[in-house]
């Protein structure tokens, strides 16, 4: 059961990275490669703690 939970978390995390990476152009962030990589990889923590990032994340997913 624990392995299934870990697998589900990895799938959700990977899906978030993928969707944000592909929709990055719809956000208000500076479109540099380092911003794109950093903001994509840190999305769970930023989504929870930062309302501005949360709005931009939702914009990126609406593609």
N, CA, C and O atoms as a GROMACS GRO file, in nm:
protein
  252
    1UNK      N    1   0.082  -0.120   0.000
    1UNK     CA    2   0.000   0.000   0.000
    1UNK      C    3   0.087   0.126   0.000
    1UNK      O    4   0.053   0.225  -0.065
    2UNK      N    5   0.199   0.123   0.073
    2UNK     CA    6   0.289   0.238   0.077
    2UNK      C    7   0.351   0.267  -0.057
    2UNK      O    8   0.370   0.383  -0.094
    3UNK      N    9   0.384   0.162  -0.131
    3UNK     CA   10   0.442   0.180  -0.264
    3UNK      C   11   0.344   0.246  -0.359
    3UNK      O   12   0.382   0.327  -0.444
    4UNK      N   13   0.217   0.212  -0.346
    4UNK     CA   14   0.114   0.271  -0.431
    4UNK      C   15   0.100   0.421  -0.402
    4UNK      O   16   0.084   0.501  -0.494
    5UNK      N   17   0.106   0.458  -0.275
    5UNK     CA   18   0.098   0.598  -0.237
    5UNK      C   19   0.217   0.677  -0.291
    5UNK      O   20   0.201   0.787  -0.343
    6UNK      N   21   0.336   0.621  -0.278
    6UNK     CA   22   0.456   0.687  -0.330
    6UNK      C   23   0.446   0.702  -0.482
    6UNK      O   24   0.479   0.807  -0.536
    7UNK      N   25   0.400   0.598  -0.549
    7UNK     CA   26   0.384   0.605  -0.695
    7UNK      C   27   0.284   0.714  -0.733
    7UNK      O   28   0.308   0.789  -0.828
    8UNK      N   29   0.173   0.722  -0.660
    8UNK     CA   30   0.071   0.825  -0.689
    8UNK      C   31   0.128   0.965  -0.669
    8UNK      O   32   0.101   1.055  -0.749
    9UNK      N   33   0.206   0.984  -0.563
    9UNK     CA   34   0.266   1.116  -0.539
    9UNK      C   35   0.366   1.153  -0.649
    9UNK      O   36   0.372   1.268  -0.691
   10UNK      N   37   0.443   1.056  -0.694
   10UNK     CA   38   0.539   1.082  -0.802
   10UNK      C   39   0.466   1.117  -0.931
   10UNK      O   40   0.509   1.206  -1.005
   11UNK      N   41   0.356   1.049  -0.959
   11UNK     CA   42   0.277   1.077  -1.080
   11UNK      C   43   0.217   1.217  -1.073
   11UNK      O   44   0.221   1.291  -1.172
   12UNK      N   45   0.161   1.255  -0.959
   12UNK     CA   46   0.103   1.388  -0.943
   12UNK      C   47   0.210   1.496  -0.956
   12UNK      O   48   0.190   1.597  -1.022
   13UNK      N   49   0.325   1.474  -0.891
   13UNK     CA   50   0.435   1.570  -0.899
   13UNK      C   51   0.484   1.584  -1.043
   13UNK      O   52   0.500   1.695  -1.092
   14UNK      N   53   0.507   1.473  -1.109
   14UNK     CA   54   0.553   1.475  -1.248
   14UNK      C   55   0.452   1.540  -1.341
   14UNK      O   56   0.489   1.615  -1.432
   15UNK      N   57   0.325   1.513  -1.318
   15UNK     CA   58   0.221   1.576  -1.399
   15UNK      C   59   0.217   1.727  -1.380
   15UNK      O   60   0.198   1.802  -1.475
   16UNK      N   61   0.236   1.771  -1.256
   16UNK     CA   62   0.240   1.915  -1.228
   16UNK      C   63   0.358   1.982  -1.295
   16UNK      O   64   0.345   2.091  -1.351
   17UNK      N   65   0.473   1.917  -1.289
   17UNK     CA   66   0.592   1.971  -1.356
   17UNK      C   67   0.567   1.981  -1.505
   17UNK      O   68   0.594   2.085  -1.566
   18UNK      N   69   0.516   1.875  -1.564
   18UNK     CA   70   0.491   1.870  -1.709
   18UNK      C   71   0.391   1.977  -1.753
   18UNK      O   72   0.417   2.050  -1.849
   19UNK      N   73   0.278   1.988  -1.682
   19UNK     CA   74   0.175   2.086  -1.720
   19UNK      C   75   0.226   2.229  -1.703
   19UNK      O   76   0.201   2.315  -1.787
   20UNK      N   77   0.298   2.255  -1.593
   20UNK     CA   78   0.349   2.390  -1.571
   20UNK      C   79   0.455   2.425  -1.675
   20UNK      O   80   0.458   2.537  -1.726
   21UNK      N   81   0.542   2.331  -1.706
   21UNK     CA   82   0.647   2.353  -1.805
   21UNK      C   83   0.585   2.390  -1.940
   21UNK      O   84   0.630   2.484  -2.006
   22UNK      N   85   0.484   2.316  -1.981
   22UNK     CA   86   0.421   2.341  -2.111
   22UNK      C   87   0.338   2.468  -2.114
   22UNK      O   88   0.322   2.529  -2.220
   23UNK      N   89   0.283   2.510  -2.001
   23UNK     CA   90   0.201   2.630  -1.996
   23UNK      C   91   0.274   2.752  -1.944
   23UNK      O   92   0.210   2.854  -1.915
   24UNK      N   93   0.404   2.744  -1.930
   24UNK     CA   94   0.482   2.853  -1.871
   24UNK      C   95   0.463   2.985  -1.945
   24UNK      O   96   0.468   3.091  -1.883
   25UNK      N   97   0.443   2.980  -2.072
   25UNK     CA   98   0.427   3.102  -2.152
   25UNK      C   99   0.304   3.183  -2.116
   25UNK      O  100   0.298   3.302  -2.147
   26UNK      N  101   0.206   3.122  -2.052
   26UNK     CA  102   0.085   3.194  -2.013
   26UNK      C  103   0.098   3.264  -1.878
   26UNK      O  104   0.007   3.336  -1.836
   27UNK      N  105   0.209   3.245  -1.810
   27UNK     CA  106   0.229   3.306  -1.678
   27UNK      C  107   0.292   3.444  -1.691
   27UNK      O  108   0.329   3.487  -1.800
   28UNK      N  109   0.302   3.512  -1.578
   28UNK     CA  110   0.365   3.645  -1.573
   28UNK      C  111   0.513   3.638  -1.538
   28UNK      O  112   0.576   3.742  -1.517
   29UNK      N  113   0.568   3.519  -1.530
   29UNK     CA  114   0.707   3.504  -1.489
   29UNK      C  115   0.802   3.535  -1.604
   29UNK      O  116   0.768   3.520  -1.721
   30UNK      N  117   0.923   3.578  -1.568
   30UNK     CA  118   1.028   3.606  -1.665
   30UNK      C  119   1.067   3.473  -1.734
   30UNK      O  120   1.102   3.378  -1.665
   31UNK      N  121   1.061   3.467  -1.866
   31UNK     CA  122   1.078   3.338  -1.936
   31UNK      C  123   1.223   3.295  -1.957
   31UNK      O  124   1.263   3.265  -2.070
   32UNK      N  125   1.300   3.290  -1.851
   32UNK     CA  126   1.436   3.239  -1.863
   32UNK      C  127   1.436   3.090  -1.830
   32UNK      O  128   1.344   3.040  -1.765
   33UNK      N  129   1.537   3.020  -1.877
   33UNK     CA  130   1.544   2.876  -1.853
   33UNK      C  131   1.557   2.844  -1.705
   33UNK      O  132   1.495   2.749  -1.657
   34UNK      N  133   1.635   2.922  -1.632
   34UNK     CA  134   1.650   2.895  -1.489
   34UNK      C  135   1.519   2.916  -1.414
   34UNK      O  136   1.486   2.839  -1.324
   35UNK      N  137   1.444   3.020  -1.448
   35UNK     CA  138   1.312   3.041  -1.387
   35UNK      C  139   1.220   2.925  -1.420
   35UNK      O  140   1.149   2.874  -1.333
   36UNK      N  141   1.221   2.884  -1.543
   36UNK     CA  142   1.132   2.777  -1.586
   36UNK      C  143   1.162   2.647  -1.512
   36UNK      O  144   1.071   2.579  -1.467
   37UNK      N  145   1.289   2.614  -1.500
   37UNK     CA  146   1.329   2.491  -1.430
   37UNK      C  147   1.296   2.501  -1.281
   37UNK      O  148   1.233   2.411  -1.225
   38UNK      N  149   1.339   2.608  -1.219
   38UNK     CA  150   1.318   2.623  -1.075
   38UNK      C  151   1.173   2.627  -1.036
   38UNK      O  152   1.131   2.559  -0.942
   39UNK      N  153   1.095   2.706  -1.106
   39UNK     CA  154   0.954   2.719  -1.073
   39UNK      C  155   0.877   2.590  -1.104
   39UNK      O  156   0.778   2.559  -1.037
   40UNK      N  157   0.920   2.518  -1.204
   40UNK     CA  158   0.855   2.391  -1.237
   40UNK      C  159   0.885   2.285  -1.131
   40UNK      O  160   0.795   2.212  -1.090
   41UNK      N  161   1.008   2.277  -1.087
   41UNK     CA  162   1.046   2.174  -0.991
   41UNK      C  163   0.996   2.203  -0.849
   41UNK      O  164   0.970   2.110  -0.773
   42UNK      N  165   0.982   2.328  -0.814
   42UNK     CA  166   0.939   2.366  -0.680
   42UNK      C  167   0.789   2.392  -0.670
   42UNK      O  168   0.743   2.450  -0.571
   43UNK      N  169   0.712   2.351  -0.769
   43UNK     CA  170   0.571   2.388  -0.772
   43UNK      C  171   0.491   2.347  -0.650
   43UNK      O  172   0.405   2.426  -0.609
   44UNK      N  173   0.511   2.232  -0.587
   44UNK     CA  174   0.424   2.200  -0.473
   44UNK      C  175   0.442   2.297  -0.356
   44UNK      O  176   0.344   2.344  -0.298
   45UNK      N  177   0.566   2.328  -0.321
   45UNK     CA  178   0.592   2.419  -0.209
   45UNK      C  179   0.545   2.560  -0.242
   45UNK      O  180   0.484   2.626  -0.158
   46UNK      N  181   0.572   2.607  -0.363
   46UNK     CA  182   0.530   2.742  -0.401
   46UNK      C  183   0.378   2.752  -0.412
   46UNK      O  184   0.321   2.855  -0.378
   47UNK      N  185   0.314   2.648  -0.459
   47UNK     CA  186   0.168   2.647  -0.473
   47UNK      C  187   0.102   2.661  -0.336
   47UNK      O  188   0.001   2.730  -0.322
   48UNK      N  189   0.158   2.595  -0.236
   48UNK     CA  190   0.101   2.600  -0.101
   48UNK      C  191   0.126   2.734  -0.034
   48UNK      O  192   0.039   2.786   0.036
   49UNK      N  193   0.244   2.792  -0.054
   49UNK     CA  194   0.284   2.909   0.025
   49UNK      C  195   0.266   3.044  -0.043
   49UNK      O  196   0.265   3.146   0.026
   50UNK      N  197   0.251   3.049  -0.175
   50UNK     CA  198   0.255   3.176  -0.245
   50UNK      C  199   0.129   3.197  -0.330
   50UNK      O  200   0.111   3.128  -0.430
   51UNK      N  201   0.041   3.292  -0.292
   51UNK     CA  202  -0.082   3.315  -0.369
   51UNK      C  203  -0.056   3.362  -0.512
   51UNK      O  204  -0.131   3.324  -0.603
   52UNK      N  205   0.046   3.442  -0.534
   52UNK     CA  206   0.077   3.488  -0.670
   52UNK      C  207   0.119   3.371  -0.758
   52UNK      O  208   0.076   3.361  -0.873
   53UNK      N  209   0.202   3.284  -0.704
   53UNK     CA  210   0.243   3.165  -0.780
   53UNK      C  211   0.122   3.077  -0.808
   53UNK      O  212   0.110   3.021  -0.917
   54UNK      N  213   0.031   3.065  -0.711
   54UNK     CA  214  -0.088   2.983  -0.727
   54UNK      C  215  -0.173   3.033  -0.846
   54UNK      O  216  -0.221   2.952  -0.925
   55UNK      N  217  -0.190   3.164  -0.856
   55UNK     CA  218  -0.265   3.220  -0.969
   55UNK      C  219  -0.196   3.190  -1.102
   55UNK      O  220  -0.261   3.151  -1.198
   56UNK      N  221  -0.065   3.208  -1.106
   56UNK     CA  222   0.010   3.182  -1.229
   56UNK      C  223   0.011   3.033  -1.263
   56UNK      O  224   0.007   2.997  -1.381
   57UNK      N  225   0.017   2.948  -1.164
   57UNK     CA  226   0.013   2.804  -1.186
   57UNK      C  227  -0.119   2.766  -1.251
   57UNK      O  228  -0.123   2.685  -1.344
   58UNK      N  229  -0.226   2.823  -1.201
   58UNK     CA  230  -0.359   2.794  -1.260
   58UNK      C  231  -0.368   2.845  -1.404
   58UNK      O  232  -0.429   2.780  -1.490
   59UNK      N  233  -0.307   2.960  -1.431
   59UNK     CA  234  -0.302   3.011  -1.570
   59UNK      C  235  -0.228   2.913  -1.659
   59UNK      O  236  -0.272   2.886  -1.771
   60UNK      N  237  -0.118   2.860  -1.611
   60UNK     CA  238  -0.038   2.766  -1.690
   60UNK      C  239  -0.115   2.638  -1.718
   60UNK      O  240  -0.100   2.580  -1.826
   61UNK      N  241  -0.197   2.593  -1.625
   61UNK     CA  242  -0.270   2.469  -1.644
   61UNK      C  243  -0.390   2.483  -1.735
   61UNK      O  244  -0.442   2.382  -1.784
   62UNK      N  245  -0.436   2.604  -1.760
   62UNK     CA  246  -0.556   2.624  -1.841
   62UNK      C  247  -0.534   2.611  -1.990
   62UNK      O  248  -0.616   2.659  -2.068
   63UNK      N  249  -0.427   2.548  -2.032
   63UNK     CA  250  -0.397   2.537  -2.173
   63UNK      C  251  -0.470   2.433  -2.237
   63UNK      O  252  -0.453   2.411  -2.358
   0.00000   0.00000   0.00000
